[in-house]
Coordinates of C-alpha atoms in Angstrom, one line a residue:
Chain A
X1 CA -3.2 1.7 -15.6
X2 CA -0.2 3.3 -17.3
X3 CA 1.5 6.6 -17.0
X4 CA 0.5 7.9 -20.4
X5 CA -3.2 7.3 -19.6
X6 CA -2.8 8.7 -16.1
X7 CA -1.4 12.0 -17.5
X8 CA -4.2 12.3 -20.1
X9 CA -6.7 11.9 -17.3
X10 CA -4.9 14.4 -15.2
X11 CA -4.8 16.9 -18.1
X12 CA -8.6 16.6 -18.4
X13 CA -9.1 17.2 -14.7
X14 CA -6.8 20.3 -14.8
X15 CA -8.7 21.7 -17.8
X16 CA -11.9 21.3 -16.0
X17 CA -10.4 23.0 -13.0
X18 CA -9.5 26.0 -15.1
X19 CA -13.1 26.1 -16.3
X20 CA -14.3 26.0 -12.7
X21 CA -11.9 28.6 -11.6
X22 CA -10.5 26.1 -9.1
X23 CA -6.9 25.2 -8.1
X24 CA -6.7 21.5 -7.6
X25 CA -4.5 18.5 -7.0
X26 CA -5.0 15.4 -9.1
X27 CA -3.8 11.9 -8.1
X28 CA -4.0 8.6 -10.1
X29 CA -3.4 5.3 -8.4
X30 CA -3.1 1.8 -9.9
X31 CA -5.1 -1.3 -8.9
X32 CA -2.7 -1.9 -6.0
X33 CA -3.5 1.6 -4.7
X34 CA 0.0 2.8 -5.4
X35 CA 0.5 6.3 -6.8
X36 CA 1.1 6.5 -10.6
X37 CA 0.9 10.3 -11.0
X38 CA 0.2 13.4 -9.1
X39 CA 0.0 17.1 -10.0
X40 CA -0.8 20.1 -7.8
X41 CA -1.8 23.2 -9.6
X42 CA -0.2 26.5 -8.6
X43 CA -2.0 27.8 -5.6
X44 CA -3.6 24.6 -4.6
X45 CA -3.6 23.6 -0.9
X46 CA -0.7 21.7 0.6
X47 CA -3.1 19.0 1.8
X48 CA -3.5 17.8 -1.8
X49 CA -0.9 15.0 -1.5
X50 CA -3.0 13.6 1.4
X51 CA -6.5 14.3 0.2
X52 CA -6.3 13.8 -3.6
X53 CA -4.3 10.7 -3.2
X54 CA -6.4 9.5 -0.3
X55 CA -9.6 9.9 -2.3
X56 CA -8.0 7.9 -5.2
X57 CA -6.9 5.2 -2.8
X58 CA -10.2 5.1 -1.0
X59 CA -12.1 4.8 -4.3
X60 CA -10.0 1.7 -5.2
X61 CA -10.0 0.3 -1.7
X62 CA -13.8 0.5 -1.2
X63 CA -14.7 0.3 -4.9
X64 CA -17.1 3.2 -4.8
X65 CA -16.9 6.9 -5.7
X66 CA -16.0 8.7 -2.6
X67 CA -19.1 10.9 -3.0
X68 CA -21.2 7.9 -2.3
X69 CA -19.1 7.0 0.7
X70 CA -19.8 10.3 2.4
X71 CA -23.4 9.3 3.0
X72 CA -22.7 5.7 3.7
X73 CA -20.1 6.6 6.4
X74 CA -22.2 9.3 8.0
X75 CA -24.0 8.6 11.3
X76 CA -26.7 6.1 10.5
X77 CA -25.1 4.9 7.3
X78 CA -24.2 1.3 6.9
X79 CA -20.5 2.1 6.9
X80 CA -20.5 4.7 9.7
X81 CA -18.2 2.5 11.6
X82 CA -15.4 3.3 9.1
X83 CA -15.3 7.0 10.2
X84 CA -11.9 7.8 11.5
X85 CA -10.2 4.7 9.9
X86 CA -8.2 6.7 7.4
X87 CA -10.4 6.6 4.4
X88 CA -11.1 9.9 2.7
X89 CA -14.9 9.8 2.2
X90 CA -15.5 13.1 0.5
X91 CA -16.5 13.5 -3.1
X92 CA -13.7 13.7 -5.7
X93 CA -12.5 10.1 -5.8
X94 CA -13.7 7.7 -8.6
X95 CA -12.7 4.1 -9.1
X96 CA -11.8 3.0 -12.6
X97 CA -13.3 -0.3 -13.8
X98 CA -12.2 -2.5 -16.6
X99 CA -13.6 -5.7 -18.1
X100 CA -11.3 -8.6 -18.1
X101 CA -13.6 -11.1 -19.6
X102 CA -14.3 -12.7 -16.2
X103 CA -16.3 -9.7 -15.0
X104 CA -15.3 -6.1 -14.2
X105 CA -12.7 -5.2 -11.7
X106 CA -11.2 -2.0 -10.4
X107 CA -7.9 -1.3 -12.0
X108 CA -7.2 2.1 -10.6
X109 CA -8.6 5.3 -9.2
X110 CA -8.6 9.1 -9.6
X111 CA -8.7 11.6 -6.8
X112 CA -9.2 15.4 -6.9
X113 CA -8.9 17.8 -4.1
X114 CA -8.6 21.6 -3.8
X115 CA -11.9 23.0 -5.0
X116 CA -15.4 22.8 -3.5
X117 CA -16.6 19.2 -3.3
X118 CA -18.8 19.9 -6.4
X119 CA -15.8 21.2 -8.3
X120 CA -13.6 18.3 -7.2
X121 CA -16.3 15.8 -8.4
X122 CA -16.6 17.6 -11.8
X123 CA -12.9 17.5 -12.3
X124 CA -12.7 13.8 -11.4
X125 CA -15.5 13.1 -13.8
X126 CA -13.7 14.9 -16.5
X127 CA -10.8 12.6 -15.9
X128 CA -13.0 9.5 -15.7
X129 CA -14.5 10.4 -19.1
X130 CA -11.0 10.0 -20.6
X131 CA -10.9 6.6 -19.0
X132 CA -14.2 5.6 -20.5
X133 CA -13.2 6.5 -24.0
X134 CA -9.6 5.2 -23.8
Chain B
X1 CA -6.6 -20.3 18.9
X2 CA -4.4 -22.4 16.7
X3 CA -3.6 -22.3 13.0
X4 CA -5.4 -25.5 12.1
X5 CA -8.7 -24.2 13.6
X6 CA -8.1 -20.8 12.0
X7 CA -7.8 -22.4 8.6
X8 CA -11.0 -24.4 9.1
X9 CA -12.9 -21.3 10.1
X10 CA -11.4 -19.5 7.1
X11 CA -12.5 -22.3 4.8
X12 CA -16.0 -22.1 6.1
X13 CA -16.1 -18.4 5.5
X14 CA -14.8 -18.7 2.0
X15 CA -17.4 -21.5 1.2
X16 CA -20.1 -19.2 2.4
X17 CA -18.7 -16.4 0.2
X18 CA -19.0 -18.6 -2.9
X19 CA -22.6 -19.3 -2.0
X20 CA -23.2 -15.5 -1.6
X21 CA -21.3 -14.8 -4.9
X22 CA -19.0 -12.5 -3.0
X23 CA -15.2 -12.1 -3.1
X24 CA -13.9 -11.7 0.5
X25 CA -10.9 -11.4 2.8
X26 CA -10.9 -13.5 6.0
X27 CA -8.7 -12.7 9.0
X28 CA -8.3 -14.6 12.2
X29 CA -6.6 -13.1 15.2
X30 CA -5.7 -14.7 18.6
X31 CA -6.4 -13.4 22.1
X32 CA -3.6 -10.9 21.8
X33 CA -5.2 -9.5 18.7
X34 CA -2.3 -10.7 16.6
X35 CA -2.9 -12.1 13.1
X36 CA -3.0 -16.0 12.9
X37 CA -4.2 -16.3 9.3
X38 CA -5.4 -14.3 6.5
X39 CA -6.7 -15.1 3.0
X40 CA -7.9 -12.8 0.3
X41 CA -9.9 -14.4 -2.5
X42 CA -9.1 -13.6 -6.1
X43 CA -10.8 -10.4 -7.0
X44 CA -11.3 -9.2 -3.4
X45 CA -10.6 -5.6 -2.6
X46 CA -7.1 -4.4 -1.6
X47 CA -8.5 -3.0 1.6
X48 CA -9.0 -6.5 2.9
X49 CA -5.8 -6.6 4.9
X50 CA -7.0 -3.4 6.7
X51 CA -10.7 -4.1 7.0
X52 CA -10.9 -7.9 7.6
X53 CA -8.1 -7.7 10.1
X54 CA -9.4 -4.6 11.6
X55 CA -12.8 -6.1 12.2
X56 CA -11.2 -9.2 13.8
X57 CA -9.0 -7.1 16.0
X58 CA -11.9 -4.7 17.0
X59 CA -14.1 -7.7 17.9
X60 CA -11.4 -8.9 20.3
X61 CA -10.4 -5.5 21.6
X62 CA -14.0 -4.4 22.4
X63 CA -15.4 -7.9 22.9
X64 CA -18.4 -7.5 20.8
X65 CA -19.4 -8.3 17.2
X66 CA -18.6 -5.3 15.1
X67 CA -22.1 -5.2 13.9
X68 CA -23.2 -4.1 17.3
X69 CA -20.5 -1.5 17.6
X70 CA -21.8 0.6 14.7
X71 CA -24.7 1.8 16.8
X72 CA -22.8 2.0 20.0
X73 CA -20.1 4.2 18.5
X74 CA -22.6 6.4 16.6
X75 CA -23.3 10.0 18.0
X76 CA -25.2 9.5 21.2
X77 CA -24.0 6.0 21.6
X78 CA -22.2 5.0 24.8
X79 CA -19.0 4.4 22.8
X80 CA -19.3 7.4 20.6
X81 CA -16.0 8.7 22.0
X82 CA -14.2 5.8 20.3
X83 CA -15.1 7.2 16.8
X84 CA -11.8 8.1 15.0
X85 CA -9.7 5.8 17.1
X86 CA -9.2 3.3 14.3
X87 CA -11.6 0.6 15.3
X88 CA -13.5 -0.9 12.4
X89 CA -17.1 -0.8 13.6
X90 CA -18.9 -2.3 10.6
X91 CA -20.5 -5.8 10.6
X92 CA -18.2 -8.7 9.8
X93 CA -16.1 -9.1 13.0
X94 CA -17.0 -11.6 15.7
X95 CA -15.2 -12.3 18.9
X96 CA -14.6 -16.0 19.8
X97 CA -15.3 -17.0 23.4
X98 CA -14.1 -19.9 25.4
X99 CA -14.9 -21.2 28.8
X100 CA -11.8 -21.8 30.9
X101 CA -13.6 -22.9 34.0
X102 CA -13.3 -19.5 35.6
X103 CA -15.7 -17.9 33.2
X104 CA -15.7 -17.2 29.6
X105 CA -13.1 -15.1 27.9
X106 CA -12.4 -13.9 24.4
X107 CA -9.6 -16.0 22.9
X108 CA -9.7 -14.8 19.3
X109 CA -11.7 -13.1 16.6
X110 CA -12.7 -13.5 13.0
X111 CA -13.1 -10.6 10.5
X112 CA -14.6 -10.7 7.0
X113 CA -14.6 -7.9 4.4
X114 CA -15.3 -7.6 0.7
X115 CA -19.0 -8.3 0.3
X116 CA -21.9 -6.3 1.4
X117 CA -22.2 -5.9 5.1
X118 CA -24.8 -8.6 5.2
X119 CA -22.6 -10.9 3.2
X120 CA -19.6 -10.2 5.4
X121 CA -21.7 -11.0 8.5
X122 CA -23.0 -14.3 7.0
X123 CA -19.5 -15.4 6.2
X124 CA -18.2 -14.5 9.6
X125 CA -21.0 -16.4 11.2
X126 CA -20.2 -19.5 9.0
X127 CA -16.7 -19.3 10.5
X128 CA -17.9 -18.8 14.0
X129 CA -20.1 -21.9 13.7
X130 CA -16.9 -23.9 13.1
X131 CA -15.6 -22.4 16.3
X132 CA -18.8 -23.3 18.3
X133 CA -18.6 -27.0 17.2
X134 CA -14.8 -27.4 17.5
Chain C
X1 CA 8.4 26.1 -7.6
X2 CA 5.4 25.9 -9.9
X3 CA 3.8 23.0 -11.7
X4 CA 5.0 24.0 -15.2
X5 CA 8.6 24.0 -14.1
X6 CA 8.1 20.8 -12.1
X7 CA 6.8 19.0 -15.2
X8 CA 9.7 20.2 -17.3
X9 CA 12.1 18.9 -14.7
X10 CA 10.2 15.6 -14.6
X11 CA 10.3 15.3 -18.4
X12 CA 14.1 15.8 -18.3
X13 CA 14.5 13.1 -15.7
X14 CA 12.3 10.7 -17.6
X15 CA 14.2 11.3 -20.8
X16 CA 17.5 10.5 -19.0
X17 CA 15.9 7.3 -17.7
X18 CA 15.1 6.2 -21.2
X19 CA 18.8 6.8 -22.1
X20 CA 19.9 4.8 -19.0
X21 CA 17.4 2.0 -19.8
X22 CA 15.9 2.5 -16.3
X23 CA 12.2 2.7 -15.1
X24 CA 12.0 5.4 -12.5
X25 CA 9.7 7.5 -10.4
X26 CA 10.2 11.3 -10.2
X27 CA 8.9 13.5 -7.4
X28 CA 9.1 17.3 -7.1
X29 CA 8.4 19.0 -3.8
X30 CA 8.1 22.7 -3.0
X31 CA 9.9 24.7 -0.3
X32 CA 7.5 23.4 2.3
X33 CA 8.4 19.8 1.3
X34 CA 4.9 19.2 -0.1
X35 CA 4.5 17.3 -3.3
X36 CA 4.0 19.3 -6.5
X37 CA 4.3 16.5 -9.0
X38 CA 5.0 12.8 -9.2
X39 CA 5.3 10.4 -12.1
X40 CA 6.0 6.7 -12.0
X41 CA 7.1 5.2 -15.3
X42 CA 5.5 1.9 -16.5
X43 CA 7.3 -0.9 -14.8
X44 CA 8.9 1.2 -12.0
X45 CA 8.8 -0.2 -8.5
X46 CA 5.9 0.4 -6.1
X47 CA 8.2 1.9 -3.6
X48 CA 8.6 5.0 -5.8
X49 CA 5.9 7.0 -4.0
X50 CA 7.9 6.5 -0.8
X51 CA 11.4 6.6 -2.1
X52 CA 11.3 9.3 -4.8
X53 CA 9.2 11.6 -2.7
X54 CA 11.3 10.8 0.4
X55 CA 14.5 11.7 -1.4
X56 CA 13.0 15.0 -2.6
X57 CA 11.7 15.8 0.9
X58 CA 15.0 14.8 2.5
X59 CA 17.0 17.0 0.2
X60 CA 14.8 20.0 1.1
X61 CA 14.7 19.2 4.8
X62 CA 18.4 18.7 5.2
X63 CA 19.4 21.1 2.4
X64 CA 21.9 18.7 0.8
X65 CA 21.9 16.2 -2.0
X66 CA 20.9 12.8 -0.6
X67 CA 24.0 11.3 -2.1
X68 CA 26.1 13.3 0.4
X69 CA 23.8 12.3 3.3
X70 CA 24.6 8.6 3.1
X71 CA 28.1 9.3 4.5
X72 CA 27.1 11.9 6.9
X73 CA 24.4 9.7 8.5
X74 CA 26.6 6.6 8.7
X75 CA 28.0 5.6 12.1
X76 CA 30.7 8.2 13.0
X77 CA 29.2 10.8 10.7
X78 CA 28.1 14.1 12.1
X79 CA 24.4 13.3 11.3
X80 CA 24.5 9.7 12.5
X81 CA 21.9 10.5 15.1
X82 CA 19.4 11.0 12.2
X83 CA 19.5 7.3 11.3
X84 CA 16.1 5.8 11.8
X85 CA 14.3 9.1 11.6
X86 CA 12.8 8.3 8.2
X87 CA 15.0 10.5 6.0
X88 CA 15.9 8.7 2.8
X89 CA 19.7 9.2 2.6
X90 CA 20.4 7.5 -0.7
X91 CA 21.5 9.3 -3.9
X92 CA 18.8 10.6 -6.1
X93 CA 17.5 13.6 -4.2
X94 CA 18.7 17.2 -5.0
X95 CA 17.7 20.4 -3.3
X96 CA 16.9 23.3 -5.6
X97 CA 18.3 26.7 -4.6
X98 CA 17.3 30.2 -5.6
X99 CA 18.7 33.6 -5.0
X100 CA 16.2 36.0 -3.5
X101 CA 18.6 38.9 -3.2
X102 CA 19.1 38.3 0.5
X103 CA 21.1 35.1 -0.1
X104 CA 20.2 31.7 -1.5
X105 CA 17.6 29.5 -0.1
X106 CA 16.1 26.1 -0.9
X107 CA 12.8 26.5 -2.7
X108 CA 12.2 22.9 -3.7
X109 CA 13.7 19.5 -4.3
X110 CA 13.7 16.7 -6.8
X111 CA 13.8 13.0 -6.0
X112 CA 14.4 10.0 -8.3
X113 CA 14.1 6.3 -7.5
X114 CA 13.9 3.1 -9.5
X115 CA 17.2 2.6 -11.2
X116 CA 20.6 2.0 -9.7
X117 CA 21.8 4.7 -7.4
X118 CA 24.1 6.0 -10.2
X119 CA 21.1 6.1 -12.6
X120 CA 18.9 7.8 -10.1
X121 CA 21.5 10.5 -9.5
X122 CA 22.0 11.0 -13.3
X123 CA 18.2 11.4 -13.8
X124 CA 18.0 13.8 -10.9
X125 CA 20.8 15.9 -12.2
X126 CA 19.1 16.0 -15.6
X127 CA 16.1 17.5 -13.9
X128 CA 18.3 19.9 -11.9
X129 CA 19.9 21.2 -15.0
X130 CA 16.5 22.4 -16.2
X131 CA 16.2 24.2 -12.9
X132 CA 19.6 25.9 -13.3
X133 CA 18.7 27.2 -16.8
X134 CA 15.1 28.1 -16.1
Chain D
X1 CA -0.6 -13.9 -7.9
X2 CA -3.7 -15.7 -6.9
X3 CA -4.8 -17.3 -3.6
X4 CA -4.5 -20.9 -4.7
X5 CA -0.8 -20.4 -5.6
X6 CA -0.2 -18.4 -2.5
X7 CA -1.5 -21.2 -0.3
X8 CA 0.6 -23.8 -2.1
X9 CA 3.7 -21.7 -1.6
X10 CA 2.8 -21.2 2.1
X11 CA 2.3 -25.0 2.5
X12 CA 5.8 -25.5 1.1
X13 CA 7.3 -23.0 3.5
X14 CA 5.5 -24.6 6.5
X15 CA 6.7 -28.0 5.5
X16 CA 10.3 -26.8 5.4
X17 CA 9.8 -25.2 8.8
X18 CA 8.8 -28.5 10.2
X19 CA 11.9 -30.0 8.8
X20 CA 14.0 -27.2 10.3
X21 CA 12.2 -27.5 13.7
X22 CA 11.2 -23.9 13.4
X23 CA 7.8 -22.1 14.1
X24 CA 7.3 -19.5 11.4
X25 CA 5.0 -17.0 9.9
X26 CA 4.5 -16.9 6.1
X27 CA 3.2 -13.9 4.2
X28 CA 2.5 -13.6 0.4
X29 CA 1.8 -10.2 -1.2
X30 CA 0.8 -9.4 -4.7
X31 CA 2.5 -7.0 -7.2
X32 CA 0.9 -4.0 -5.5
X33 CA 2.4 -5.1 -2.2
X34 CA -1.0 -6.0 -0.7
X35 CA -1.4 -9.1 1.4
X36 CA -2.9 -12.1 -0.3
X37 CA -2.3 -14.7 2.5
X38 CA -0.7 -15.1 5.8
X39 CA -0.3 -18.0 8.2
X40 CA 1.4 -18.1 11.6
X41 CA 2.3 -21.5 12.9
X42 CA 1.4 -22.4 16.5
X43 CA 4.1 -21.0 18.8
X44 CA 5.5 -18.5 16.3
X45 CA 6.3 -15.0 17.5
X46 CA 3.6 -12.3 17.5
X47 CA 5.8 -10.1 15.4
X48 CA 5.2 -12.3 12.4
X49 CA 2.4 -10.1 11.0
X50 CA 4.9 -7.2 10.9
X51 CA 8.1 -9.1 10.0
X52 CA 6.9 -11.8 7.5
X53 CA 4.7 -9.3 5.8
X54 CA 7.3 -6.6 5.9
X55 CA 9.9 -8.9 4.3
X56 CA 7.4 -9.8 1.5
X57 CA 6.6 -6.2 0.9
X58 CA 10.2 -5.1 1.0
X59 CA 11.2 -7.8 -1.5
X60 CA 8.6 -6.4 -3.9
X61 CA 9.3 -2.8 -3.2
X62 CA 13.0 -3.0 -3.6
X63 CA 13.0 -6.0 -6.0
X64 CA 15.7 -7.9 -4.3
X65 CA 15.8 -10.8 -1.8
X66 CA 15.9 -9.2 1.6
X67 CA 19.0 -11.2 2.4
X68 CA 20.8 -9.1 -0.2
X69 CA 19.4 -6.0 1.3
X70 CA 20.9 -6.7 4.7
X71 CA 24.4 -6.0 3.3
X72 CA 23.4 -3.2 1.0
X73 CA 21.7 -1.3 3.8
X74 CA 24.5 -1.9 6.3
X75 CA 26.9 0.9 7.2
X76 CA 29.0 1.5 4.1
X77 CA 26.5 -0.2 1.8
X78 CA 25.1 1.7 -1.1
X79 CA 21.6 1.7 0.4
X80 CA 22.7 2.4 4.0
X81 CA 20.6 5.5 3.9
X82 CA 17.5 3.4 3.9
X83 CA 18.1 2.1 7.4
X84 CA 15.2 3.1 9.6
X85 CA 12.8 3.9 6.7
X86 CA 10.5 1.0 7.4
X87 CA 11.9 -1.7 5.1
X88 CA 12.6 -5.0 6.7
X89 CA 16.1 -5.9 5.3
X90 CA 16.7 -9.2 7.0
X91 CA 16.8 -12.5 5.1
X92 CA 13.5 -14.3 4.5
X93 CA 11.9 -12.1 1.8
X94 CA 12.0 -13.1 -1.9
X95 CA 10.5 -11.3 -4.8
X96 CA 8.6 -13.4 -7.4
X97 CA 9.3 -12.6 -11.0
X98 CA 7.3 -13.4 -14.1
X99 CA 8.0 -12.9 -17.8
X100 CA 5.3 -10.9 -19.5
X101 CA 6.9 -11.0 -23.0
X102 CA 8.2 -7.4 -22.6
X103 CA 10.7 -8.4 -19.9
X104 CA 10.5 -9.8 -16.4
X105 CA 8.7 -8.0 -13.7
X106 CA 8.0 -8.5 -10.0
X107 CA 4.4 -9.8 -9.5
X108 CA 4.5 -10.7 -5.9
X109 CA 6.7 -11.6 -2.9
X110 CA 7.0 -14.1 -0.1
X111 CA 8.2 -13.3 3.4
X112 CA 9.1 -15.7 6.2
X113 CA 9.8 -14.9 9.9
X114 CA 10.1 -16.8 13.1
X115 CA 13.2 -19.0 12.8
X116 CA 16.8 -18.1 12.6
X117 CA 17.6 -16.0 9.5
X118 CA 19.0 -19.2 7.8
X119 CA 15.8 -21.1 8.6
X120 CA 13.6 -18.2 7.3
X121 CA 15.6 -18.1 4.1
X122 CA 15.3 -21.9 3.6
X123 CA 11.6 -21.7 4.1
X124 CA 11.2 -18.8 1.7
X125 CA 13.2 -20.6 -0.9
X126 CA 11.0 -23.7 -0.5
X127 CA 8.0 -21.5 -1.3
X128 CA 9.8 -19.8 -4.2
X129 CA 10.6 -23.2 -5.7
X130 CA 6.8 -23.8 -5.9
X131 CA 6.6 -20.5 -7.8
X132 CA 9.3 -21.4 -10.2
X133 CA 7.6 -24.7 -11.1
X134 CA 4.0 -23.4 -11.2

């Protein structure tokens, strides 16, 4: 992950948010889970630093889109025992994979918060598409 | 618990992980719940320090394999009130018992994270078998 | 504070960092102390999310540049009792004031981390100059 | 950083501890500050998981040996304002540098705790010498 790419992904997420009529926060973290960039659109909720970043971190830490984790951590899900352990398991976080010859590994993550879950996911996917075509 | 035994248990868990094709983290804690050893295999997720250790701690704190705790802490379960308290109630944590003449007590715990839940449990059991035959 | 202005301030800080030959993190917070934007330059330290943001927050919370706070929170200083409370009292944080007719008030803050203290302060001041001429 | 190298560094630190007559904990973190390995010798203090790991993390986060940070964060030091912010600024943590062609960067850290500060530093340096000759 690098800052230039993080900002391009963020821009794509923000553009999607305008299309959706949503005010969002966008966080990008690196493979170590440490924040690379963050932007909160005017009018977006103050929980963005916690939620957007938490979704990005969680997607890296658990290597799955947070939208999948919602079901897995719900009662009856195989990861239900993770509820309350600080992971943000709501849609809007997507891990970013890269092939290093010896198999794919997660090298960062994007997290979006502020709209409906559907909007957050759409914005995160817009950012991820920048990643896929980098 | 001592370091030599912790490392032998860890080695057994890592060997099982190779068999399973999984990249895991292995934590061993003592009877006080304090970390004795930790190893994160190359390529294992960054949440290992939280999850493997958390499973080991939880297995000692609640004196049950974490695989059992998922159901007990689910809504309707007798320990449902513990949800959100930071215990990691997903399979992969196993308490280690020892007989001190005056009855058995928990003297440590092992925690594995990084594979599927089934793989984590298999690796933790491989470690536990070292404990049983110590 | 708004995102557009935060990004312009950030850009000014990053430009100054290039001049200084430093790799920095830049955080901008609003009047509530909540993060508006954050950027970590390639090669900047992983503590940037804690330190840059902490300096920005501290400058808003205590309404003084963090460079002044080092002396005030030292033993014998009037704010020595704040030591250990989590405020980051090292140069690089600057509160942003605005006149609302009824007197000035702090409406945000900028925080820079990653270079020497002198470099961090220079980068934060470059950002602040954007604020002053907005 | 990889596990094999982390374990070799740990072994060197433990050997030095035996020479010193000290019981220590040894932590190795990667460039993201996340734990790669940890070992606590029999008889070492329970604060090892906090202190050894904290020193390793701090050496990566602030890119200096923690022995240097003790002076810099003392009253009157340029980083005195960091006191109480969660960094462990006591000798025994050493950042590990690597040259990636475009200049050196910190790719991990070692932290030792449990002996006197002098002993901790000696053990960390023994580990670092493994790094330098890897």
